[in-house]
PDB file of C-alpha atoms in Angstrom:
ATOM      1  CA  SER U   1     126.626 102.357 116.448  1.00  0.00           C
ATOM      2  CA  GLU U   2     124.633  99.707 114.438  1.00  0.00           C
ATOM      3  CA  ALA U   3     125.307  99.123 110.943  1.00  0.00           C
ATOM      4  CA  THR U   4     122.320  98.531 108.688  1.00  0.00           C
ATOM      5  CA  SER U   5     122.030  97.880 104.951  1.00  0.00           C
ATOM      6  CA  GLY U   6     119.799  99.636 102.422  1.00  0.00           C
ATOM      7  CA  ALA U   7     116.216 100.441 102.887  1.00  0.00           C
ATOM      8  CA  GLY U   8     114.266  97.093 103.639  1.00  0.00           C
ATOM      9  CA  GLY U   9     117.406  95.043 103.572  1.00  0.00           C
ATOM     10  CA  ALA U  10     118.668  92.852 106.339  1.00  0.00           C
ATOM     11  CA  GLY U  11     119.545  95.058 109.511  1.00  0.00           C
ATOM     12  CA  ALA U  12     116.994  97.846 108.341  1.00  0.00           C
ATOM     13  CA  GLY U  13     116.050  99.480 111.787  1.00  0.00           C
ATOM     14  CA  ALA U  14     112.518 101.123 112.192  1.00  0.00           C
ATOM     15  CA  ASP U  15     114.171 104.694 111.982  1.00  0.00           C
ATOM     16  CA  ALA U  16     115.330 103.569 108.244  1.00  0.00           C
ATOM     17  CA  PRO U  17     113.896 105.855 105.483  1.00  0.00           C
ATOM     18  CA  ALA U  18     110.782 104.399 103.646  1.00  0.00           C
ATOM     19  CA  ALA U  19     111.181 104.142  99.872  1.00  0.00           C
ATOM     20  CA  LYS U  20     109.217 107.045  98.273  1.00  0.00           C
ATOM     21  CA  GLN U  21     106.162 105.660  96.350  1.00  0.00           C
ATOM     22  CA  TYR U  22     106.063 108.536  94.198  1.00  0.00           C
ATOM     23  CA  LYS U  23     108.641 110.979  92.620  1.00  0.00           C
ATOM     24  CA  TYR U  24     106.912 114.066  93.929  1.00  0.00           C
ATOM     25  CA  TYR U  25     104.726 115.349  96.896  1.00  0.00           C
ATOM     26  CA  PRO U  26     102.730 118.027  97.591  1.00  0.00           C
ATOM     27  CA  LYS U  27     105.085 119.079 100.230  1.00  0.00           C
ATOM     28  CA  ASP U  28     107.551 119.294  97.612  1.00  0.00           C
ATOM     29  CA  PHE U  29     105.855 122.691  96.054  1.00  0.00           C
ATOM     30  CA  GLN U  30     105.826 125.907  97.780  1.00  0.00           C
ATOM     31  CA  PRO U  31     103.389 128.808  96.565  1.00  0.00           C
ATOM     32  CA  PRO U  32     105.120 130.915  94.324  1.00  0.00           C
ATOM     33  CA  ALA U  33     105.910 134.379  95.449  1.00  0.00           C
ATOM     34  CA  VAL U  34     105.118 135.911  92.081  1.00  0.00           C
ATOM     35  CA  LYS U  35     102.240 134.063  90.844  1.00  0.00           C
ATOM     36  CA  PRO U  36     101.528 133.151  87.120  1.00  0.00           C
ATOM     37  CA  LEU U  37      98.046 134.877  85.985  1.00  0.00           C
ATOM     38  CA  HIS U  38      98.218 134.187  82.104  1.00  0.00           C
ATOM     39  CA  LEU U  39     100.614 132.548  79.732  1.00  0.00           C
ATOM     40  CA  GLY U  40     100.597 133.188  76.012  1.00  0.00           C
ATOM     41  CA  LEU U  41     102.730 130.970  73.842  1.00  0.00           C
ATOM     42  CA  LEU U  42     103.645 131.080  70.036  1.00  0.00           C
ATOM     43  CA  VAL U  43     105.329 127.877  69.096  1.00  0.00           C
ATOM     44  CA  ASP U  44     107.368 127.573  65.754  1.00  0.00           C
ATOM     45  CA  VAL U  45     108.227 124.099  64.860  1.00  0.00           C
ATOM     46  CA  THR U  46     110.835 122.887  62.696  1.00  0.00           C
ATOM     47  CA  GLY U  47     111.428 119.144  62.752  1.00  0.00           C
ATOM     48  CA  ALA U  48     112.155 118.199  66.280  1.00  0.00           C
ATOM     49  CA  GLN U  49     113.050 121.861  67.437  1.00  0.00           C
ATOM     50  CA  LEU U  50     110.606 124.246  68.836  1.00  0.00           C
ATOM     51  CA  GLN U  51     111.248 128.034  69.130  1.00  0.00           C
ATOM     52  CA  VAL U  52     108.736 129.273  71.901  1.00  0.00           C
ATOM     53  CA  THR U  53     107.708 132.909  72.685  1.00  0.00           C
ATOM     54  CA  LEU U  54     106.074 133.111  75.868  1.00  0.00           C
ATOM     55  CA  HIS U  55     104.365 136.324  77.291  1.00  0.00           C
ATOM     56  CA  GLY U  56     103.846 135.412  80.888  1.00  0.00           C
ATOM     57  CA  THR U  57     101.820 137.851  83.326  1.00  0.00           C
ATOM     58  CA  TYR U  58     102.853 137.351  86.816  1.00  0.00           C
ATOM     59  CA  ARG U  59     101.523 139.057  89.939  1.00  0.00           C
ATOM     60  CA  ASN U  60     103.549 139.899  93.137  1.00  0.00           C
ATOM     61  CA  ASP U  61     101.842 138.043  95.859  1.00  0.00           C
ATOM     62  CA  THR U  62     104.138 139.059  98.561  1.00  0.00           C
ATOM     63  CA  SER U  63     103.951 142.049 101.043  1.00  0.00           C
ATOM     64  CA  GLU U  64     107.458 143.311  99.546  1.00  0.00           C
ATOM     65  CA  PRO U  65     108.415 144.738  96.414  1.00  0.00           C
ATOM     66  CA  VAL U  66     110.082 142.186  93.996  1.00  0.00           C
ATOM     67  CA  THR U  67     113.052 143.166  91.908  1.00  0.00           C
ATOM     68  CA  VAL U  68     113.886 139.463  90.628  1.00  0.00           C
ATOM     69  CA  VAL U  69     111.403 136.913  89.184  1.00  0.00           C
ATOM     70  CA  THR U  70     112.705 133.270  89.239  1.00  0.00           C
ATOM     71  CA  LEU U  71     111.158 130.953  86.507  1.00  0.00           C
ATOM     72  CA  ASP U  72     111.624 127.233  86.121  1.00  0.00           C
ATOM     73  CA  CYS U  73     113.760 126.603  82.889  1.00  0.00           C
ATOM     74  CA  ASN U  74     114.777 122.991  82.153  1.00  0.00           C
ATOM     75  CA  SER U  75     117.121 122.221  78.956  1.00  0.00           C
ATOM     76  CA  LEU U  76     116.078 125.224  77.036  1.00  0.00           C
ATOM     77  CA  GLU U  77     118.357 127.645  75.032  1.00  0.00           C
ATOM     78  CA  VAL U  78     117.438 131.246  76.253  1.00  0.00           C
ATOM     79  CA  LEU U  79     117.639 133.177  73.308  1.00  0.00           C
ATOM     80  CA  SER U  80     116.124 136.487  74.858  1.00  0.00           C
ATOM     81  CA  VAL U  81     114.224 137.817  77.877  1.00  0.00           C
ATOM     82  CA  GLY U  82     112.345 141.113  78.239  1.00  0.00           C
ATOM     83  CA  VAL U  83     109.722 143.083  80.091  1.00  0.00           C
ATOM     84  CA  VAL U  84     106.624 144.132  78.080  1.00  0.00           C
ATOM     85  CA  GLU U  85     104.350 147.113  79.039  1.00  0.00           C
ATOM     86  CA  ALA U  86     100.722 146.097  79.307  1.00  0.00           C
ATOM     87  CA  GLY U  87      98.048 148.708  79.142  1.00  0.00           C
ATOM     88  CA  VAL U  88      95.464 146.537  80.375  1.00  0.00           C
ATOM     89  CA  ALA U  89      96.146 144.608  83.441  1.00  0.00           C
ATOM     90  CA  VAL U  90      94.671 140.761  83.619  1.00  0.00           C
ATOM     91  CA  ASP U  91      91.297 140.417  85.435  1.00  0.00           C
ATOM     92  CA  LEU U  92      90.851 136.998  86.436  1.00  0.00           C
ATOM     93  CA  GLU U  93      87.378 137.553  87.381  1.00  0.00           C
ATOM     94  CA  ALA U  94      86.468 139.396  83.975  1.00  0.00           C
ATOM     95  CA  LYS U  95      88.756 136.739  82.195  1.00  0.00           C
ATOM     96  CA  ASN U  96      90.066 140.051  79.778  1.00  0.00           C
ATOM     97  CA  PHE U  97      92.844 137.835  78.478  1.00  0.00           C
ATOM     98  CA  VAL U  98      92.244 139.010  74.765  1.00  0.00           C
ATOM     99  CA  GLU U  99      92.170 142.614  75.890  1.00  0.00           C
ATOM    100  CA  HIS U 100      95.261 142.212  78.057  1.00  0.00           C
ATOM    101  CA  THR U 101      97.492 140.618  75.266  1.00  0.00           C
ATOM    102  CA  ALA U 102      96.159 143.262  72.840  1.00  0.00           C
ATOM    103  CA  SER U 103      97.541 145.801  74.937  1.00  0.00           C
ATOM    104  CA  PHE U 104     101.223 144.984  74.825  1.00  0.00           C
ATOM    105  CA  GLY U 105     103.642 147.229  73.688  1.00  0.00           C
ATOM    106  CA  ALA U 106     107.307 146.315  72.786  1.00  0.00           C
ATOM    107  CA  ALA U 107     109.812 144.328  74.849  1.00  0.00           C
ATOM    108  CA  ALA U 108     112.383 145.938  76.702  1.00  0.00           C
ATOM    109  CA  ASP U 109     115.402 143.776  77.220  1.00  0.00           C
ATOM    110  CA  ALA U 110     115.725 142.461  80.601  1.00  0.00           C
ATOM    111  CA  ALA U 111     118.930 141.160  82.485  1.00  0.00           C
ATOM    112  CA  PHE U 112     118.939 137.489  83.363  1.00  0.00           C
ATOM    113  CA  GLU U 113     120.751 134.685  84.619  1.00  0.00           C
ATOM    114  CA  TYR U 114     120.090 130.912  83.683  1.00  0.00           C
ATOM    115  CA  ASN U 115     121.257 128.693  86.299  1.00  0.00           C
ATOM    116  CA  LYS U 116     121.347 125.315  84.291  1.00  0.00           C
ATOM    117  CA  ALA U 117     122.339 123.485  87.503  1.00  0.00           C
ATOM    118  CA  ASP U 118     119.468 124.381  89.390  1.00  0.00           C
ATOM    119  CA  ASN U 119     116.887 124.722  86.290  1.00  0.00           C
ATOM    120  CA  LYS U 120     116.136 128.470  87.237  1.00  0.00           C
ATOM    121  CA  LEU U 121     116.079 131.457  85.040  1.00  0.00           C
ATOM    122  CA  ALA U 122     116.372 134.696  87.120  1.00  0.00           C
ATOM    123  CA  VAL U 123     114.776 138.026  85.383  1.00  0.00           C
ATOM    124  CA  THR U 124     116.128 141.229  86.828  1.00  0.00           C
ATOM    125  CA  LEU U 125     113.065 143.570  86.426  1.00  0.00           C
ATOM    126  CA  PRO U 126     113.975 147.045  85.375  1.00  0.00           C
ATOM    127  CA  SER U 127     112.270 148.430  88.355  1.00  0.00           C
ATOM    128  CA  PRO U 128     110.664 146.938  91.726  1.00  0.00           C
ATOM    129  CA  LEU U 129     107.369 145.207  91.260  1.00  0.00           C
ATOM    130  CA  ALA U 130     105.183 146.373  94.171  1.00  0.00           C
ATOM    131  CA  PRO U 131     102.880 144.300  96.117  1.00  0.00           C
ATOM    132  CA  GLY U 132      99.758 143.119  94.017  1.00  0.00           C
ATOM    133  CA  ALA U 133     101.288 144.534  90.896  1.00  0.00           C
ATOM    134  CA  GLN U 134     101.728 142.711  87.575  1.00  0.00           C
ATOM    135  CA  VAL U 135     104.522 142.206  84.980  1.00  0.00           C
ATOM    136  CA  VAL U 136     104.517 140.622  81.723  1.00  0.00           C
ATOM    137  CA  ILE U 137     107.795 138.686  80.820  1.00  0.00           C
ATOM    138  CA  ARG U 138     108.641 137.663  77.311  1.00  0.00           C
ATOM    139  CA  THR U 139     110.975 134.928  76.790  1.00  0.00           C
ATOM    140  CA  VAL U 140     112.250 133.583  73.498  1.00  0.00           C
ATOM    141  CA  THR U 141     113.687 130.000  73.989  1.00  0.00           C
ATOM    142  CA  ASN U 142     114.427 126.907  71.941  1.00  0.00           C
ATOM    143  CA  ALA U 143     113.436 123.187  73.053  1.00  0.00           C
ATOM    144  CA  VAL U 144     114.473 120.413  71.354  1.00  0.00           C
ATOM    145  CA  ALA U 145     112.294 116.984  71.408  1.00  0.00           C
ATOM    146  CA  THR U 146     113.897 114.156  73.285  1.00  0.00           C
ATOM    147  CA  GLU U 147     113.861 110.425  72.603  1.00  0.00           C
ATOM    148  CA  HIS U 148     113.842 109.162  76.280  1.00  0.00           C
ATOM    149  CA  ILE U 149     112.662 112.120  78.373  1.00  0.00           C
ATOM    150  CA  LEU U 150     108.876 111.904  78.624  1.00  0.00           C
ATOM    151  CA  GLU U 151     108.422 115.392  79.670  1.00  0.00           C
ATOM    152  CA  GLY U 152     108.303 118.576  77.911  1.00  0.00           C
ATOM    153  CA  VAL U 153     108.221 117.577  73.994  1.00  0.00           C
ATOM    154  CA  TYR U 154     109.372 114.326  72.953  1.00  0.00           C
ATOM    155  CA  LEU U 155     109.072 111.913  69.836  1.00  0.00           C
ATOM    156  CA  ASP U 156     106.769 109.055  69.650  1.00  0.00           C
ATOM    157  CA  HIS U 157     108.139 105.525  68.912  1.00  0.00           C
ATOM    158  CA  GLN U 158     108.865 105.235  64.955  1.00  0.00           C
ATOM    159  CA  HIS U 159     106.639 102.650  63.376  1.00  0.00           C
ATOM    160  CA  GLY U 160     107.298 101.340  60.020  1.00  0.00           C
ATOM    161  CA  ASP U 161     108.994 103.472  57.025  1.00  0.00           C
ATOM    162  CA  PRO U 162     109.940 106.889  58.205  1.00  0.00           C
ATOM    163  CA  ALA U 163     108.990 108.439  54.648  1.00  0.00           C
ATOM    164  CA  GLU U 164     105.521 107.080  55.019  1.00  0.00           C
ATOM    165  CA  PHE U 165     105.086 107.087  58.635  1.00  0.00           C
ATOM    166  CA  PRO U 166     106.845 110.435  60.235  1.00  0.00           C
ATOM    167  CA  ARG U 167     107.316 110.522  63.839  1.00  0.00           C
ATOM    168  CA  ASN U 168     104.736 112.779  65.941  1.00  0.00           C
ATOM    169  CA  LEU U 169     105.888 115.410  68.608  1.00  0.00           C
ATOM    170  CA  MET U 170     104.118 114.524  71.664  1.00  0.00           C
ATOM    171  CA  SER U 171     103.927 116.866  74.687  1.00  0.00           C
ATOM    172  CA  GLN U 172     103.623 116.541  78.572  1.00  0.00           C
ATOM    173  CA  CYS U 173     102.843 120.029  80.037  1.00  0.00           C
ATOM    174  CA  GLN U 174     102.444 119.417  83.734  1.00  0.00           C
ATOM    175  CA  GLN U 175     105.190 121.464  85.831  1.00  0.00           C
ATOM    176  CA  TYR U 176     108.013 119.430  85.162  1.00  0.00           C
ATOM    177  CA  GLY U 177     107.053 119.157  81.625  1.00  0.00           C
ATOM    178  CA  PHE U 178     106.151 122.700  80.941  1.00  0.00           C
ATOM    179  CA  GLN U 179     109.587 123.865  81.932  1.00  0.00           C
ATOM    180  CA  ARG U 180     111.162 121.934  79.313  1.00  0.00           C
ATOM    181  CA  ILE U 181     109.077 123.957  76.509  1.00  0.00           C
ATOM    182  CA  ALA U 182     109.007 127.461  77.960  1.00  0.00           C
ATOM    183  CA  PRO U 183     110.293 129.000  81.295  1.00  0.00           C
TER     184      PRO U 183
END
C-alpha cells in the first residue's frame, strides 16, 4: 500500500478525494416525505432572544401513512409542540392561505423528541397521516441571536456608541438558517 499525504499534497494519487468547492450540493438534499405547504410565524423579539410560534402545514407525499413528522431544528429551545385542527385545507392553486389559517382550532399537545446531535425534531402525530392528507403542527421555540454564526438570526457588527447606535438583528433564512429560527 502506498502512503499519501493530504488532498493535493505530495504523493496524492488520482483517486484522492477532491476538495469540495461548496459546503452543500444538490445531492445533499433529498425530497421530503412530508412536504411543507405553508408556514406562518409569529416572532416576539426581546433583545437578542426570539420566541417563535410556527404553524406549519405539511402534506404526506408518500404512498404510506405517516405517524412521525421529522423537522430540521438547530440550536433552539423547544417550549411546546402541538397538532392543530384546520377546517380548511391548503389549496396551492387557489392560494387560500388566509382562509386556511383563519380555520385553525386550538393546538392539542403532541409528543416529540428533539435530537440536538442530529438537529432533528421528531413529532409523533396523534393518528396516522394518510397519503395526500395535511397536518398543521404548531411549535413554540426560543432562538437566540448569535455573534459569529451567520445563519438564522445574528447581531450585526457594533459601530460606535451602543447607546446611540444599537445593534440590529439580521436574518439568514435559507434552509440552514431557517432551522435556527424555527423547526
